[in-house]
Coordinates of C-alpha atoms in Angstrom, one line a residue:
X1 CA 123.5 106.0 115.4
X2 CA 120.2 104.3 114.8
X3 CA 117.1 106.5 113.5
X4 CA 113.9 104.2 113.0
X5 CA 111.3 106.1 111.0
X6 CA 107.7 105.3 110.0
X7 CA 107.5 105.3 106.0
X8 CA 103.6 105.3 106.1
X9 CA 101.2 102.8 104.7
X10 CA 103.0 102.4 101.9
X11 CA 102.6 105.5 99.1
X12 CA 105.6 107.9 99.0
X13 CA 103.2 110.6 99.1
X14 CA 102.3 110.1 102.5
X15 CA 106.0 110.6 104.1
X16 CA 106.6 113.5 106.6
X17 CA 108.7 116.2 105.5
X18 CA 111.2 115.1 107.9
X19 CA 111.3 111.5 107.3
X20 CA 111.7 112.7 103.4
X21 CA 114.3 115.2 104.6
X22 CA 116.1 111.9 106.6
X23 CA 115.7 109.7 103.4
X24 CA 117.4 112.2 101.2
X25 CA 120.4 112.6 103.9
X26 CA 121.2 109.6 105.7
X27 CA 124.5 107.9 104.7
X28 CA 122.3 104.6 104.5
X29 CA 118.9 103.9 104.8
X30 CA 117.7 100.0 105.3
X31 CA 114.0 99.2 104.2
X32 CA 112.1 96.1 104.1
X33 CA 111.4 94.8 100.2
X34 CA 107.9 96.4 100.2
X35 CA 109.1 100.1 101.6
X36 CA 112.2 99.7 99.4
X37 CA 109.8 98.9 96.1
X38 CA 107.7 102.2 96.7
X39 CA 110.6 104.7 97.4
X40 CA 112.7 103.4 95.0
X41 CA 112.4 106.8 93.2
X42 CA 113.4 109.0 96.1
X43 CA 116.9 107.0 96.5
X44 CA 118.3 104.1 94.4
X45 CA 120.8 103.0 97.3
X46 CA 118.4 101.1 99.9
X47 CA 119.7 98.2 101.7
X48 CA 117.2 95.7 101.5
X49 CA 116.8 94.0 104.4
X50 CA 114.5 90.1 105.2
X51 CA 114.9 89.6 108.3
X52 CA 115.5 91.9 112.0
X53 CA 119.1 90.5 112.8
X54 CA 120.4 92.0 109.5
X55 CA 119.2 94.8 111.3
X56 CA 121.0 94.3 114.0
X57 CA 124.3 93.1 113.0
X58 CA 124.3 96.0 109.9
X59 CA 124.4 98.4 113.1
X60 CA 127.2 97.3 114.7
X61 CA 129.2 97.6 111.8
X62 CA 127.4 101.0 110.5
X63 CA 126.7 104.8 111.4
X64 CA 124.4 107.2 110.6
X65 CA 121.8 104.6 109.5
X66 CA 118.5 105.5 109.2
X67 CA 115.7 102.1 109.4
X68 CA 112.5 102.7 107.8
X69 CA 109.3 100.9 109.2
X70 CA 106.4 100.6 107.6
X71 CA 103.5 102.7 109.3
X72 CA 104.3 104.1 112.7
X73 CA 107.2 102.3 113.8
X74 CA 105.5 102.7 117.8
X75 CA 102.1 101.3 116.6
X76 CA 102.5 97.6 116.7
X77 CA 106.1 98.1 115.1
X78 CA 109.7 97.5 115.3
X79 CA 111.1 99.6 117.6
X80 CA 109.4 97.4 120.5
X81 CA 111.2 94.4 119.0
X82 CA 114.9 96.1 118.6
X83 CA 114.5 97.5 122.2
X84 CA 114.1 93.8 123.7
X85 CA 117.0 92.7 121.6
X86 CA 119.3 95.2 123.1
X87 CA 119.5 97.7 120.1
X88 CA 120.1 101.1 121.2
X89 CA 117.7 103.7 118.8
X90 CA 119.1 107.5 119.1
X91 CA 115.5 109.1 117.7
X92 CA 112.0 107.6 116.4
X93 CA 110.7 110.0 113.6
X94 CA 106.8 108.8 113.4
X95 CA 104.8 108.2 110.4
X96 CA 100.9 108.0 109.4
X97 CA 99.6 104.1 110.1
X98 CA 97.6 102.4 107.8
X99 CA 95.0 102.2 110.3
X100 CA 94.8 105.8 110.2
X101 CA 94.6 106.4 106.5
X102 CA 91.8 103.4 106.3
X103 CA 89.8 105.1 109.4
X104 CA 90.3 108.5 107.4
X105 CA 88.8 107.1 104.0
X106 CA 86.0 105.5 106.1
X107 CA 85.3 109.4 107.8
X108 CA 85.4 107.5 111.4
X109 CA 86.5 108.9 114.4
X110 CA 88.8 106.3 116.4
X111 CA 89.5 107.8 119.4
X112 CA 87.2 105.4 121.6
X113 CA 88.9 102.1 119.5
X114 CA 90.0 98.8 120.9
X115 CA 93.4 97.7 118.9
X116 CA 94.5 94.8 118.1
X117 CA 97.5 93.0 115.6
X118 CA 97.0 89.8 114.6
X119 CA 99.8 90.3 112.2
X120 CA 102.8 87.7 113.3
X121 CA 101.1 88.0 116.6
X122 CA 98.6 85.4 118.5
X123 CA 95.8 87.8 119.9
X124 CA 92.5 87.1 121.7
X125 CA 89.5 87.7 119.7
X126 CA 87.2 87.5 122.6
X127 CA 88.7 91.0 123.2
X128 CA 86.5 92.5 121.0
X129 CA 83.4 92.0 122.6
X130 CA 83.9 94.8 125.0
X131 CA 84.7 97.7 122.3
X132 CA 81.9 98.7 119.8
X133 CA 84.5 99.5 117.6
X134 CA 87.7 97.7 117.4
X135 CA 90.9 98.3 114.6
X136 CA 93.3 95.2 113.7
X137 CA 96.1 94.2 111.7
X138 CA 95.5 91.0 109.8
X139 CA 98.5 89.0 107.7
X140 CA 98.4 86.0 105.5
X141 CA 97.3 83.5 108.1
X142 CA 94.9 85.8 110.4
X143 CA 93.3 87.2 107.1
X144 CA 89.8 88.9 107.0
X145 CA 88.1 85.4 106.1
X146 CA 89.8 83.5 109.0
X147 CA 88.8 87.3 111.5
X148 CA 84.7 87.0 110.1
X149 CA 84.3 83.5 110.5
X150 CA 86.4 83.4 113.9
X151 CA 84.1 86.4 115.3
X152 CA 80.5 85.1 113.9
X153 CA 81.7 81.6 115.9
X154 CA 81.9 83.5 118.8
X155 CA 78.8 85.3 119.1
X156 CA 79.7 88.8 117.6
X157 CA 77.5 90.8 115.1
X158 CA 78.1 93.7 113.0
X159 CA 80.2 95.2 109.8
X160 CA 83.5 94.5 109.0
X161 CA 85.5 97.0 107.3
X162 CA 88.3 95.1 105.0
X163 CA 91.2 97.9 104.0
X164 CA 93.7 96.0 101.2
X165 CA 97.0 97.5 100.1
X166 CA 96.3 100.7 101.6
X167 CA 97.5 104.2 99.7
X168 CA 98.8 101.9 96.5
X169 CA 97.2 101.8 93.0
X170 CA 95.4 98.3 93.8
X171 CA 93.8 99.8 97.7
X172 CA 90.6 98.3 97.9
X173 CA 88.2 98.7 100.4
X174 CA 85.2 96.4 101.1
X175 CA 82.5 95.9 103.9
X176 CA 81.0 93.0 104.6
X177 CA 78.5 91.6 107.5
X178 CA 80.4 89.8 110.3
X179 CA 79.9 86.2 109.3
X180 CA 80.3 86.5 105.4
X181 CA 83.4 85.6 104.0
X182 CA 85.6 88.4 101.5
X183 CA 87.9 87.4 99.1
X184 CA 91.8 87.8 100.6
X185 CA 92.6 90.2 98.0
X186 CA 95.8 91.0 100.2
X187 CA 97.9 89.6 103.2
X188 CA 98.4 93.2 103.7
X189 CA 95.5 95.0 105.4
X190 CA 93.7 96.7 108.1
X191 CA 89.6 95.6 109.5
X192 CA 87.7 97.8 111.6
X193 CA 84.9 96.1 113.5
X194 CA 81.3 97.3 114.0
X195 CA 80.3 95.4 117.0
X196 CA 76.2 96.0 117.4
X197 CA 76.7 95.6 121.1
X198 CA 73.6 95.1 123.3

């Protein structure tokens, strides 16, 4: 039996009960190296797991395991990616995504938002014209740098919002003008674009 569960941005703090509760109890529990560095307090006997067919071919072999993802494992995640590959997952416990906690320290409502993951994804930022505000997920090689100049090129105004190693000691939060270029503190991160739409 597969469990996938969403560890939240990253800070053990912001686990559910349950997904705590599953941590504590499951006869093994595969992480990712980031996941596995921040809950290394709440159990010392974390698979580490690189790549998505360890995934797989530890739950052949395996019961009771219980995979956490980071953020919402629904929201851009992995259980999309196991379900193509054939992987059956008996329950999806949710967790709080990074683009929430970031939208929560900024005090903005989202519920109008245009999404978008440019993390290990291709992704159309023409997209963004149409949404006056507009949440993505960046990684190394679509940082916030490569997002503002890409979006100035194309005719797009407004206020990035740059969220870096969300929930951790080292978050940092900046905002800059579409067009200006931030320092990458972090390939991991969340923007939020202001589009000043005619």
């Amino acid at each position: 039996m597969l469990t996938v569960a969403g560890a939240g941005p990253g800070n053990p703090k912001y686990l559910t009960v349950e997904v705590l509760d599953r941590i504590k109890n499951a006869k093994s529990v595969l992480v990712f190296g980031r996941i596995g560095n921040s809950i290394s307090s709440l159990r010392k006997d974390c698979i580490i797991v690189n790549k998505v067919d360890e995934i797989i071919e530890y739950t052949k072999e395996n019961e009771d395991v219980l995979l956490l993802a980071s953020g919402d494992p629904n929201f851009y995640g992995i259980v999309d990616y196991l379900k193509r590959n054939g992987v059956y997952i008996e329950e999806v416990l949710p967790g709080l995504s990074s683009f929430q906690y970031l939208m929560a320290k900024l005090k903005k409502p989202w519920q109008d938002a245009g999404f978008l993951s440019l993390h290990g994804r291709g992704g159309n930022l023409n997209e963004i014209k149409d949404n006056k505000l507009t949440i993505m997920l960046i990684d190394k090689e679509k940082n916030a740098s490569y997002i503002s100049r890409e979006l100035f090129g194309i005719g797009i105004r407004g206020y990035m919002y740059i969220g870096y190693n969300l929930s951790y000691e080292d978050e940092k939060i900046v905002k800059i003008k579409i067009g200006e270029v931030p320092e990458d503190y972090s390939s991991l991160g969340v923007v939020v674009i202001e589009n000043e739409m005619d």
